[in-house]
PDB file of C-alpha atoms and ligand atoms in Angstrom:
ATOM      1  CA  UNK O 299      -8.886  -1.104 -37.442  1.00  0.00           C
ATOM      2  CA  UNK O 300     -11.993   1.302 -37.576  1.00  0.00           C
ATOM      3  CA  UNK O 301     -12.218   3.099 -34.476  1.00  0.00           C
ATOM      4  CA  UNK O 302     -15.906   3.164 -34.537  1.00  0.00           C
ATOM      5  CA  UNK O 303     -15.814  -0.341 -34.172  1.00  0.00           C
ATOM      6  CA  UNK O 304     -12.823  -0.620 -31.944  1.00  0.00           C
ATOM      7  CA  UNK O 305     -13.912   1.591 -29.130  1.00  0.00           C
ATOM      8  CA  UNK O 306     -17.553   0.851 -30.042  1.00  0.00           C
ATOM      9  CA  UNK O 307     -18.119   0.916 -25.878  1.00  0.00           C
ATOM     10  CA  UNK O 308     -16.309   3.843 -24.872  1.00  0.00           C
ATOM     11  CA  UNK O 309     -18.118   5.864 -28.071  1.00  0.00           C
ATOM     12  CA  UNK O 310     -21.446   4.723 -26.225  1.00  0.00           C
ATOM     13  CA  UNK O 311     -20.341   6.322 -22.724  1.00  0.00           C
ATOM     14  CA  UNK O 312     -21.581   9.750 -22.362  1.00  0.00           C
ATOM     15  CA  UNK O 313     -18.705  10.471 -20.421  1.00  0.00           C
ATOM     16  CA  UNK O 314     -16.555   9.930 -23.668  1.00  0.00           C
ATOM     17  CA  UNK O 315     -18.331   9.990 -27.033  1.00  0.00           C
ATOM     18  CA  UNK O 316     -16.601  10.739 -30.054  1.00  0.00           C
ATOM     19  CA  UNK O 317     -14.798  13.554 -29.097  1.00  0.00           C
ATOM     20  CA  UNK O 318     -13.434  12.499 -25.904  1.00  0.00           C
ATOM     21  CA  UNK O 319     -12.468   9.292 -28.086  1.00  0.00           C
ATOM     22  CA  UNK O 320     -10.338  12.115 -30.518  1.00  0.00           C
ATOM     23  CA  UNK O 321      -8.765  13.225 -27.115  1.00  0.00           C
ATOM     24  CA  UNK O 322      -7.839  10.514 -25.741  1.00  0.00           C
ATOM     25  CA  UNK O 323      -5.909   8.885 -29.053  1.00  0.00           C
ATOM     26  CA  UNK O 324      -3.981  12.363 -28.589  1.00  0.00           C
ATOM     27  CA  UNK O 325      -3.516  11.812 -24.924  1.00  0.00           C
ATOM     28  CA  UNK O 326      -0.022  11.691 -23.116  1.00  0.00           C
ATOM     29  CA  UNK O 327       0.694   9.543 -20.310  1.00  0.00           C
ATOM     30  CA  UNK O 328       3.999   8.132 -18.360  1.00  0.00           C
ATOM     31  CA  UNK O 329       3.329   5.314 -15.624  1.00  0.00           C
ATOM     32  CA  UNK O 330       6.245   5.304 -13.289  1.00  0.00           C
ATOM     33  CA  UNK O 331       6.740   1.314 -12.314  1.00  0.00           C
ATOM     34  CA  UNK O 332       5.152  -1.541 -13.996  1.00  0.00           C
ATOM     35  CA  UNK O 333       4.650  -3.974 -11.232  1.00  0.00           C
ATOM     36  CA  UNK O 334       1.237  -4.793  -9.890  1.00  0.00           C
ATOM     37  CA  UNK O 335      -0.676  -1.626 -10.122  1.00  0.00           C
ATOM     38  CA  UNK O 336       1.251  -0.390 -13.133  1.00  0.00           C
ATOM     39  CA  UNK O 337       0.182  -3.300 -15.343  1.00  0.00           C
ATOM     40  CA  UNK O 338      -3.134  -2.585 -14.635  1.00  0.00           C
ATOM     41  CA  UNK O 339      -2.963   0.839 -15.450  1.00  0.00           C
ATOM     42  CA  UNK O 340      -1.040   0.216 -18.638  1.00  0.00           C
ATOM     43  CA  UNK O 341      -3.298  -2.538 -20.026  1.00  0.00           C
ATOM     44  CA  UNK O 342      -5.981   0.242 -18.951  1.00  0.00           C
ATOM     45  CA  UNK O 343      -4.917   2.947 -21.094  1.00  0.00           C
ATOM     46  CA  UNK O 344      -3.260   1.061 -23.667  1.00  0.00           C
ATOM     47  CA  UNK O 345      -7.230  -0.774 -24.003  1.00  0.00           C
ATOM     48  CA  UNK O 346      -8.456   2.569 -23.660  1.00  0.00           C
ATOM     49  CA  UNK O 347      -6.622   4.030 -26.584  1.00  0.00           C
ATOM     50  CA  UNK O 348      -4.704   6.468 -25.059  1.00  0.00           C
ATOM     51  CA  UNK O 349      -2.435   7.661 -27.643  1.00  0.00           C
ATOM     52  CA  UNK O 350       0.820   7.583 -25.920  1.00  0.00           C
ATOM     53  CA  UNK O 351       1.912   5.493 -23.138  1.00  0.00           C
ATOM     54  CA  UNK O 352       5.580   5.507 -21.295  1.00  0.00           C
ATOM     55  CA  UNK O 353       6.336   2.550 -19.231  1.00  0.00           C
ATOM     56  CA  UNK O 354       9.032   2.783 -16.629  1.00  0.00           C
ATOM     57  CA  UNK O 355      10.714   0.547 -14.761  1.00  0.00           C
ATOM     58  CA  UNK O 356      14.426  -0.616 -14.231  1.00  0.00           C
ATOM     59  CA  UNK O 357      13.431  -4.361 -13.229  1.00  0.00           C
ATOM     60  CA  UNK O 358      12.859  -8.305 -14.374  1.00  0.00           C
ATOM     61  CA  UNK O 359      10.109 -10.103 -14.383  1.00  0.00           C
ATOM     62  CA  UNK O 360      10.316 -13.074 -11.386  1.00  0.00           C
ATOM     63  CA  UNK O 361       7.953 -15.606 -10.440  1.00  0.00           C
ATOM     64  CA  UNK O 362       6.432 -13.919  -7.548  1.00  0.00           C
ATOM     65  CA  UNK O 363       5.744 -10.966  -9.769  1.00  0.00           C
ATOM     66  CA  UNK O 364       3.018 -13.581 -11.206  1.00  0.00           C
ATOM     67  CA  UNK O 365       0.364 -13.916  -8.873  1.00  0.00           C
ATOM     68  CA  UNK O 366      -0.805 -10.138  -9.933  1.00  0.00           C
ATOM     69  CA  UNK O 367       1.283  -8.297 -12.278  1.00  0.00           C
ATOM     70  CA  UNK O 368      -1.117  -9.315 -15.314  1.00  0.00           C
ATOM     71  CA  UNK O 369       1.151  -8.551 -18.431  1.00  0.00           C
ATOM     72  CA  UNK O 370       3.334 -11.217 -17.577  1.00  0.00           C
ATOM     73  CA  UNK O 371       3.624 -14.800 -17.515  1.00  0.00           C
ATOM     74  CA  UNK O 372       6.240 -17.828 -17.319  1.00  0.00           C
ATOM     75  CA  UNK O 373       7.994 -17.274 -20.199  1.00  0.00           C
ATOM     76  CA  UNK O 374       8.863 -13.916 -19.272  1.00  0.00           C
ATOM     77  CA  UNK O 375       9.691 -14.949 -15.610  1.00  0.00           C
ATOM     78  CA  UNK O 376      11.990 -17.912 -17.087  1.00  0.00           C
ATOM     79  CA  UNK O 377      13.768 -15.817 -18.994  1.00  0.00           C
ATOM     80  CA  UNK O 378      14.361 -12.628 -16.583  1.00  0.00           C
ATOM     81  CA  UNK O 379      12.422 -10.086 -19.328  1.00  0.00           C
ATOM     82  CA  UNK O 380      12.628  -6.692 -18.505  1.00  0.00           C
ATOM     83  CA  UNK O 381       9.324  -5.782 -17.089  1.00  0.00           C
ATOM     84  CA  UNK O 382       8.785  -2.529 -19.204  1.00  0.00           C
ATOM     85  CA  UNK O 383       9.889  -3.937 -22.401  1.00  0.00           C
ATOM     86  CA  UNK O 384       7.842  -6.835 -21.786  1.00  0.00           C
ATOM     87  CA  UNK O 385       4.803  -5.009 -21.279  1.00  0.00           C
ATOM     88  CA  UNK O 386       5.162  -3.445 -24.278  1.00  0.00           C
ATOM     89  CA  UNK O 387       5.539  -5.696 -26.166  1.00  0.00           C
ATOM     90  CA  UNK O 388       2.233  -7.470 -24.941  1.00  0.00           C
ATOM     91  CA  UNK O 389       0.152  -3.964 -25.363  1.00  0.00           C
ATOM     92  CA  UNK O 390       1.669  -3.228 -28.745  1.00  0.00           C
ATOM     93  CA  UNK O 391      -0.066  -6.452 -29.667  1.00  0.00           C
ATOM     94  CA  UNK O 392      -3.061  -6.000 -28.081  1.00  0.00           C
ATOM     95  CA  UNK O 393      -3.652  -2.514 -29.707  1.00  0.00           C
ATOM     96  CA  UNK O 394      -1.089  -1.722 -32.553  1.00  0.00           C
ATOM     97  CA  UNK O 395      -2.796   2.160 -32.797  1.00  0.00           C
ATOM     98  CA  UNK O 396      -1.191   3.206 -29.727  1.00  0.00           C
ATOM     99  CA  UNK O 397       2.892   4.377 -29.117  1.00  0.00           C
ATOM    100  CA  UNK O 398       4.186   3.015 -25.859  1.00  0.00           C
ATOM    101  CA  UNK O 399       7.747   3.505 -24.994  1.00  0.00           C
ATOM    102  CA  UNK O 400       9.216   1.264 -22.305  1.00  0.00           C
ATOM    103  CA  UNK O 401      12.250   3.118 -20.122  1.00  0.00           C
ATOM    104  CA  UNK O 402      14.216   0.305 -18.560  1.00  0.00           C
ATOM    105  CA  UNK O 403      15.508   2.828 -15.941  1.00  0.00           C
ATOM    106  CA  UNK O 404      14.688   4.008 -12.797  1.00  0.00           C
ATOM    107  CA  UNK O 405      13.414   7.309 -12.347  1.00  0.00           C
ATOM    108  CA  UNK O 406      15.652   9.359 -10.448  1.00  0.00           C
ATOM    109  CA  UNK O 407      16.045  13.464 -10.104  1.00  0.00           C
ATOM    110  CA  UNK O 408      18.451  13.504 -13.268  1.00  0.00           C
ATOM    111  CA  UNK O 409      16.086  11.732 -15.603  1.00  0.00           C
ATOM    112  CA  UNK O 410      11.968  12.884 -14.020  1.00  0.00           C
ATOM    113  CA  UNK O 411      11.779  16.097 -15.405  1.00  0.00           C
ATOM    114  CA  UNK O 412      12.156  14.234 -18.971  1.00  0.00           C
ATOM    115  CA  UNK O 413       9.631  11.847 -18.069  1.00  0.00           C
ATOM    116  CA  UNK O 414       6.852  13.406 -17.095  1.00  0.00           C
ATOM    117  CA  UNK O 415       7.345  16.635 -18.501  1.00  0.00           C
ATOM    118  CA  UNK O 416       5.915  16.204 -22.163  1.00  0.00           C
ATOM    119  CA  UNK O 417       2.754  14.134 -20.977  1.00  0.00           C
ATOM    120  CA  UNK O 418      -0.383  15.234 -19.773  1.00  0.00           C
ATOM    121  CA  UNK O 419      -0.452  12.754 -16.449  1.00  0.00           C
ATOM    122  CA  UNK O 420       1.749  10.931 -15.001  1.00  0.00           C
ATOM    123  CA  UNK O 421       0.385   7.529 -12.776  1.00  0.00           C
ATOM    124  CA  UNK O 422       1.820   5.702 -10.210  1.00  0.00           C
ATOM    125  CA  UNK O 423       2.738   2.293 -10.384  1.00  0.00           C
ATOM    126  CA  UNK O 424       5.315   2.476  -7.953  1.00  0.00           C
ATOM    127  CA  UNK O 425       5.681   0.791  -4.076  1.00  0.00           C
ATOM    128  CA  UNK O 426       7.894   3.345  -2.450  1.00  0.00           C
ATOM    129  CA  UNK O 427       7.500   6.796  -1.229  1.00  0.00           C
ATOM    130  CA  UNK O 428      10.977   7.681  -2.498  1.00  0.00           C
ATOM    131  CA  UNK O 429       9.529   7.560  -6.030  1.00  0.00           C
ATOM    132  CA  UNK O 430       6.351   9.024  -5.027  1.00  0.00           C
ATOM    133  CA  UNK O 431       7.973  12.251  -3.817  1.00  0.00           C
ATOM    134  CA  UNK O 432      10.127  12.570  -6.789  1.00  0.00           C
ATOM    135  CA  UNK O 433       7.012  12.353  -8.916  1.00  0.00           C
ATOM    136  CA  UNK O 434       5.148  15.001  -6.662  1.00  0.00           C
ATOM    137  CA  UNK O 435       7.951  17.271  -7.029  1.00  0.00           C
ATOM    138  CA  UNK O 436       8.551  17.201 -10.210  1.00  0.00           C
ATOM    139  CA  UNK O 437       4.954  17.471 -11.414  1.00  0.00           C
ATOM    140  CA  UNK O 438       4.094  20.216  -9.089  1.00  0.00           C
ATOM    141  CA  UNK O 439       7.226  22.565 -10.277  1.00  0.00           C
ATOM    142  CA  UNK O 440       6.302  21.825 -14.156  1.00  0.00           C
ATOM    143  CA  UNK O 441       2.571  22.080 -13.604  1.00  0.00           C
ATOM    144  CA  UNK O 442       1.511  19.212 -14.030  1.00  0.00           C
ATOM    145  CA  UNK O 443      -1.123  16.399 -12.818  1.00  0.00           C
ATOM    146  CA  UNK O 444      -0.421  13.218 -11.545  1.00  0.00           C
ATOM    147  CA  UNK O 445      -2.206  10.374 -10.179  1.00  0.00           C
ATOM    148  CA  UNK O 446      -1.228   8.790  -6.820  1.00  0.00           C
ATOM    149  CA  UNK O 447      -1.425   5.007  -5.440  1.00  0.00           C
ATOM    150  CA  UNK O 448      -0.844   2.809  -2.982  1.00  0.00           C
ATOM    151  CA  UNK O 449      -1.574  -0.873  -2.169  1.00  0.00           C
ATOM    152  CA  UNK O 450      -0.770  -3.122   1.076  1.00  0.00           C
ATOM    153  CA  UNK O 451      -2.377  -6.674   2.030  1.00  0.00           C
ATOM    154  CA  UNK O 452      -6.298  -6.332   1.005  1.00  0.00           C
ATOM    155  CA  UNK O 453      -6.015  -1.844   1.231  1.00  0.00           C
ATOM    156  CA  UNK O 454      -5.276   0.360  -1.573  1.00  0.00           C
ATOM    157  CA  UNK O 455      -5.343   4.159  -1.585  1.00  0.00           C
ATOM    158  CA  UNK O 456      -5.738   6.974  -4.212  1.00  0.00           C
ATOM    159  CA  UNK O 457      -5.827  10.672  -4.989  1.00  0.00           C
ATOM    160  CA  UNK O 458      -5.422  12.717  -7.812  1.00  0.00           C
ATOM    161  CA  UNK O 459      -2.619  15.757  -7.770  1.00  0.00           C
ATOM    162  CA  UNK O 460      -3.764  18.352  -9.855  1.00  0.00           C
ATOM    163  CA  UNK O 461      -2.387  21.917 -10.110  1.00  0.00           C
ATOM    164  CA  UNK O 462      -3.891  24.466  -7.761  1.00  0.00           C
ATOM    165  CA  UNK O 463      -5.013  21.198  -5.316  1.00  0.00           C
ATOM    166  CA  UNK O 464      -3.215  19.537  -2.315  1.00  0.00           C
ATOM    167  CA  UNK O 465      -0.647  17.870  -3.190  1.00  0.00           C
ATOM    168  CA  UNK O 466       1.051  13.953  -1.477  1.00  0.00           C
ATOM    169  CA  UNK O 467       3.047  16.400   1.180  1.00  0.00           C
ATOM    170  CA  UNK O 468       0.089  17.892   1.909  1.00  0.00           C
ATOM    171  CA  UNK O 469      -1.402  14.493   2.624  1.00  0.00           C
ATOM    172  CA  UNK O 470       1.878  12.944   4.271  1.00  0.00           C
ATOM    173  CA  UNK O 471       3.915  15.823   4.765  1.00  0.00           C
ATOM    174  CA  UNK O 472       7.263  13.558   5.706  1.00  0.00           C
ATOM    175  CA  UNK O 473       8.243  10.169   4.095  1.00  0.00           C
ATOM    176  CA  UNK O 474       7.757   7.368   6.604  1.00  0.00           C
ATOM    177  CA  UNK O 475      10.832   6.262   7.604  1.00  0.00           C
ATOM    178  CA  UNK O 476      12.202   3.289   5.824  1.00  0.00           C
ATOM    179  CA  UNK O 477      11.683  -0.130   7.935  1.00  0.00           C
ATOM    180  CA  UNK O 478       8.543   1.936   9.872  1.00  0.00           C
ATOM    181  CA  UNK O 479       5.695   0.394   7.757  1.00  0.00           C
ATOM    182  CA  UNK O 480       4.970  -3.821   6.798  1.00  0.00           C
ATOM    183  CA  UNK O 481       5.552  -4.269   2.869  1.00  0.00           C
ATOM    184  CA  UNK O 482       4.208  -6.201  -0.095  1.00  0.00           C
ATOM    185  CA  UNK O 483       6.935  -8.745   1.363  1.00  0.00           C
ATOM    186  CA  UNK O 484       5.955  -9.154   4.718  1.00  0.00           C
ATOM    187  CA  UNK O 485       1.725  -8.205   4.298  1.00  0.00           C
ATOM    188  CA  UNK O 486       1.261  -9.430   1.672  1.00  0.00           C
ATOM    189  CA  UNK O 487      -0.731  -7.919  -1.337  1.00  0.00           C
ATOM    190  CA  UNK O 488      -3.836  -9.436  -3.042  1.00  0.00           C
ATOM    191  CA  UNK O 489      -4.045  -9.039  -7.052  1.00  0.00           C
ATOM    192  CA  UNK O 490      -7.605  -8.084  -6.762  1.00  0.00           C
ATOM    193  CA  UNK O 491      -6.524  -4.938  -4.620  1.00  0.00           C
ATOM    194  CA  UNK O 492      -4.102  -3.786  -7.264  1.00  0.00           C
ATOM    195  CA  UNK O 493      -6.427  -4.216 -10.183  1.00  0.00           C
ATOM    196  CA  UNK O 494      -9.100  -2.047  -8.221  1.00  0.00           C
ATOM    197  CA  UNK O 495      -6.697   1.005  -7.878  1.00  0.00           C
ATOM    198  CA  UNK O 496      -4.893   0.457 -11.163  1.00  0.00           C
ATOM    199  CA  UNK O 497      -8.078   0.421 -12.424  1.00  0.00           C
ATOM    200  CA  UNK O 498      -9.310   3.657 -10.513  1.00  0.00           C
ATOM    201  CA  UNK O 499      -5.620   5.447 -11.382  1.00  0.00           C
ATOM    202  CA  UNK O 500      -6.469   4.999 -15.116  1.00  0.00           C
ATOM    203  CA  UNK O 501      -9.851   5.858 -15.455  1.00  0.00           C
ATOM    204  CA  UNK O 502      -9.115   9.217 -13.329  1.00  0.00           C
ATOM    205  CA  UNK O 503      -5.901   9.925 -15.865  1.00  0.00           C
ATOM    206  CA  UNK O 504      -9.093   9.782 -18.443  1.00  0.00           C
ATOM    207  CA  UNK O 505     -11.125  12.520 -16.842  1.00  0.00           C
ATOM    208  CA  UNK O 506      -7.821  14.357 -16.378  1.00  0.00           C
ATOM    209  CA  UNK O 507      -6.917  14.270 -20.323  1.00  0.00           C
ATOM    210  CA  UNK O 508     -10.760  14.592 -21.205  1.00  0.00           C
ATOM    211  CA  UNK O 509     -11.053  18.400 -18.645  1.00  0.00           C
ATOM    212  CA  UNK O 510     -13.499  16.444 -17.093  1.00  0.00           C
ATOM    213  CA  UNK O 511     -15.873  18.290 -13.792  1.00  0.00           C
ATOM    214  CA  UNK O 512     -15.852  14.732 -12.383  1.00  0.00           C
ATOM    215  CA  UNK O 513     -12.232  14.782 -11.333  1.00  0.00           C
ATOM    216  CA  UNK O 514     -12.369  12.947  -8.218  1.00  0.00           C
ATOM    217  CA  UNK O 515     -10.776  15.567  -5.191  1.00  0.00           C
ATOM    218  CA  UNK O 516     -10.876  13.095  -2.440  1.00  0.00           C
ATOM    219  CA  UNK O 517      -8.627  10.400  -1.242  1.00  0.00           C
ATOM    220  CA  UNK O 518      -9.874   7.546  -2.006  1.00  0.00           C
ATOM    221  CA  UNK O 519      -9.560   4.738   0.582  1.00  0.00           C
ATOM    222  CA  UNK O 520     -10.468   1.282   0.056  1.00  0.00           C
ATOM    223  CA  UNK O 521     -10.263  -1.917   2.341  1.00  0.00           C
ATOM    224  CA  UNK O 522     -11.112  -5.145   0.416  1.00  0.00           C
ATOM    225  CA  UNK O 523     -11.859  -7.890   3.008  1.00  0.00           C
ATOM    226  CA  UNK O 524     -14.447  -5.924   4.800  1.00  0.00           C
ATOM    227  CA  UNK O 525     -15.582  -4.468   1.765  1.00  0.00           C
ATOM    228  CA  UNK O 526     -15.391  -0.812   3.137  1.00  0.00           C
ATOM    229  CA  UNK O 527     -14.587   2.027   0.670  1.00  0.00           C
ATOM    230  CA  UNK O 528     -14.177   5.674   1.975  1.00  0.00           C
ATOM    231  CA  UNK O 529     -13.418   9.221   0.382  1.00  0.00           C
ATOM    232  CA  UNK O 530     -11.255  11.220   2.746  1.00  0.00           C
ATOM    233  CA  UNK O 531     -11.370  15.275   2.174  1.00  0.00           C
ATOM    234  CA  UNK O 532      -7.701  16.186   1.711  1.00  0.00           C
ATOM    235  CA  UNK O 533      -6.541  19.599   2.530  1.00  0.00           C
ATOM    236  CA  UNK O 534      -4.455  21.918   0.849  1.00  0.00           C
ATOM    237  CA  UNK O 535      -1.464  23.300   3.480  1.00  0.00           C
ATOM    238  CA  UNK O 536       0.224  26.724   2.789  1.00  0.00           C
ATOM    239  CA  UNK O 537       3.055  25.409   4.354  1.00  0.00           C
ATOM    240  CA  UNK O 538       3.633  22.294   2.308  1.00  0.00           C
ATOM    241  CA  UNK O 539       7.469  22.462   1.271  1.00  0.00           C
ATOM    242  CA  UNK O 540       6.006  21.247  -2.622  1.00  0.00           C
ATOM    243  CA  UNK O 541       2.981  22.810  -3.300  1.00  0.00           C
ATOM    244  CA  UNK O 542       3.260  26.185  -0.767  1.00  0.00           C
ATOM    245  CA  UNK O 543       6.779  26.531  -0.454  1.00  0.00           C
ATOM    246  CA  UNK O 544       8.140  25.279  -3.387  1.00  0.00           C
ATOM    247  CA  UNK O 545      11.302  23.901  -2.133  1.00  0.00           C
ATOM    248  CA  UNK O 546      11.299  20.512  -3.810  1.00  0.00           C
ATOM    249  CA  UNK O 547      13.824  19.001  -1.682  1.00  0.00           C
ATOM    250  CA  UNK O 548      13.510  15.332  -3.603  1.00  0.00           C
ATOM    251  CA  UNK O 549      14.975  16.980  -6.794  1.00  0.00           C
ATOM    252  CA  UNK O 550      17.279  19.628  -5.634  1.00  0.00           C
ATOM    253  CA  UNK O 551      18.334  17.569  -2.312  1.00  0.00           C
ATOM    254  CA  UNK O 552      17.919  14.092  -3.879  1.00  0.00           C
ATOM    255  CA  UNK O 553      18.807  11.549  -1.717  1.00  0.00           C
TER     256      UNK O 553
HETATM  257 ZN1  LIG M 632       1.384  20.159  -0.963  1.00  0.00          ZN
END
């Protein structure tokens, strides 16, 4: 398949062009969970043409997984797929130029340092701050960028972590503690929440790879049902235990 033809769009953006086209079919990038937001963000970059894509995630499709994780349908639920093999399977047919890997694992501190290590950003498709911290841990002792998100009900947040910025500690310096905040289970989630900031993940992984001056540095902050959308100036703080301490407690101290 010609790429000229294939990406015809993207060639057409200024943003991207030919050579950010090159870039990106060289471009690196592990999504940790492929539930609602991680589909979207891997049928993102997969479209996209990023050149390597890592899917991770140690669970089975189900039927309530249906209403928004949008690689997946009732076959896979019937038969209990694994989510990141099925995934992969779907993008590998819906653009063969691209390697995607699917990890059937959880990441954990043994295994995070190998999976986001030898990319060039890590995105978040997870829905638990355990992860999340791992991730920022990891990422800021290698030196590297990752892309945070969150959804609940009709809300969704997110905020790149580049090197040198603030980092998810900075923002939340403590997890929350578990059974402290409503989840997906009890509040709900709409699909058109998790599309938005899979959909605003990906495209900020691109201007990542790409060295892009349009990196966004704010936290996002979106509310569907009253349609409000905010950007939220995020401080950097000297006495963050990951970024200005560098203690990384969630890979030395895992829990
Ligand atoms: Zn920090």
């Amino acid at each position: 398949m010609r790429t000229e033809t294939r990406y015809q769009r993207q060639l057409a953006f200024s943003g991207i062009g030919p050579a950010g086209q090159e870039r990106l079919a060289r471009a690196r990038a592990t999504v940790i969970g492929v539930g609602a937001l991680g589909t979207a963000i891997a049928n993102s970059l997969a479209r996209a043409g990023f050149g390597f894509i890592r899917l991770v995630d140690p669970d089975r499709v189900e039927e309530s997984n249906l209403q928004r994780q949008m690689l997946f349908d009732e076959d896979d639920a019937a038969a209990g797929v694994l989510k990141a093999e099925a995934a992969a399977a779907r993008l590998q047919r819906v653009n063969s130029g691209v390697s995607i890997e699917p990890i059937a694992a959880r990441a954990d501190a043994s295994n995070i340092d190998a999976l986001v290590g030898d990319v060039d950003v890590t995105l978040d498709g997870t829905d638990n701050f355990e992860a999340r911290y791992l991730v920022n841990d990891a990422c800021a002792r290698l030196g590297r960028p990752w892309v945070y998100g969150g959804v609940l009900a009709d809300s969704g947040v997110s905020m790149n972590i580049v090197p040198g910025g603030p980092c998810l500690r900075c923002l939340i310096p403590e997890p929350p503690p578990a059974g402290s905040f409503a989840t997906p289970e009890t509040a709900g989630v709409l699909n058109q929440i998790t599309a938005i900031i899979g959909s605003i993940e990906a495209v900020e992984a691109m201007k990542i790879v790409l060295g892009s001056p349009d990196v966004r540095r704010s936290l996002l902050s979106i509310s569907l049902w009253d349609a409000q959308f905010n950007a939220i100036d995020v401080q950097r703080n000297p006495e963050c235990p990951t970024c200005g301490r560098l203690e990384h407690p969630f890979i030395l101290f895992p829990t």
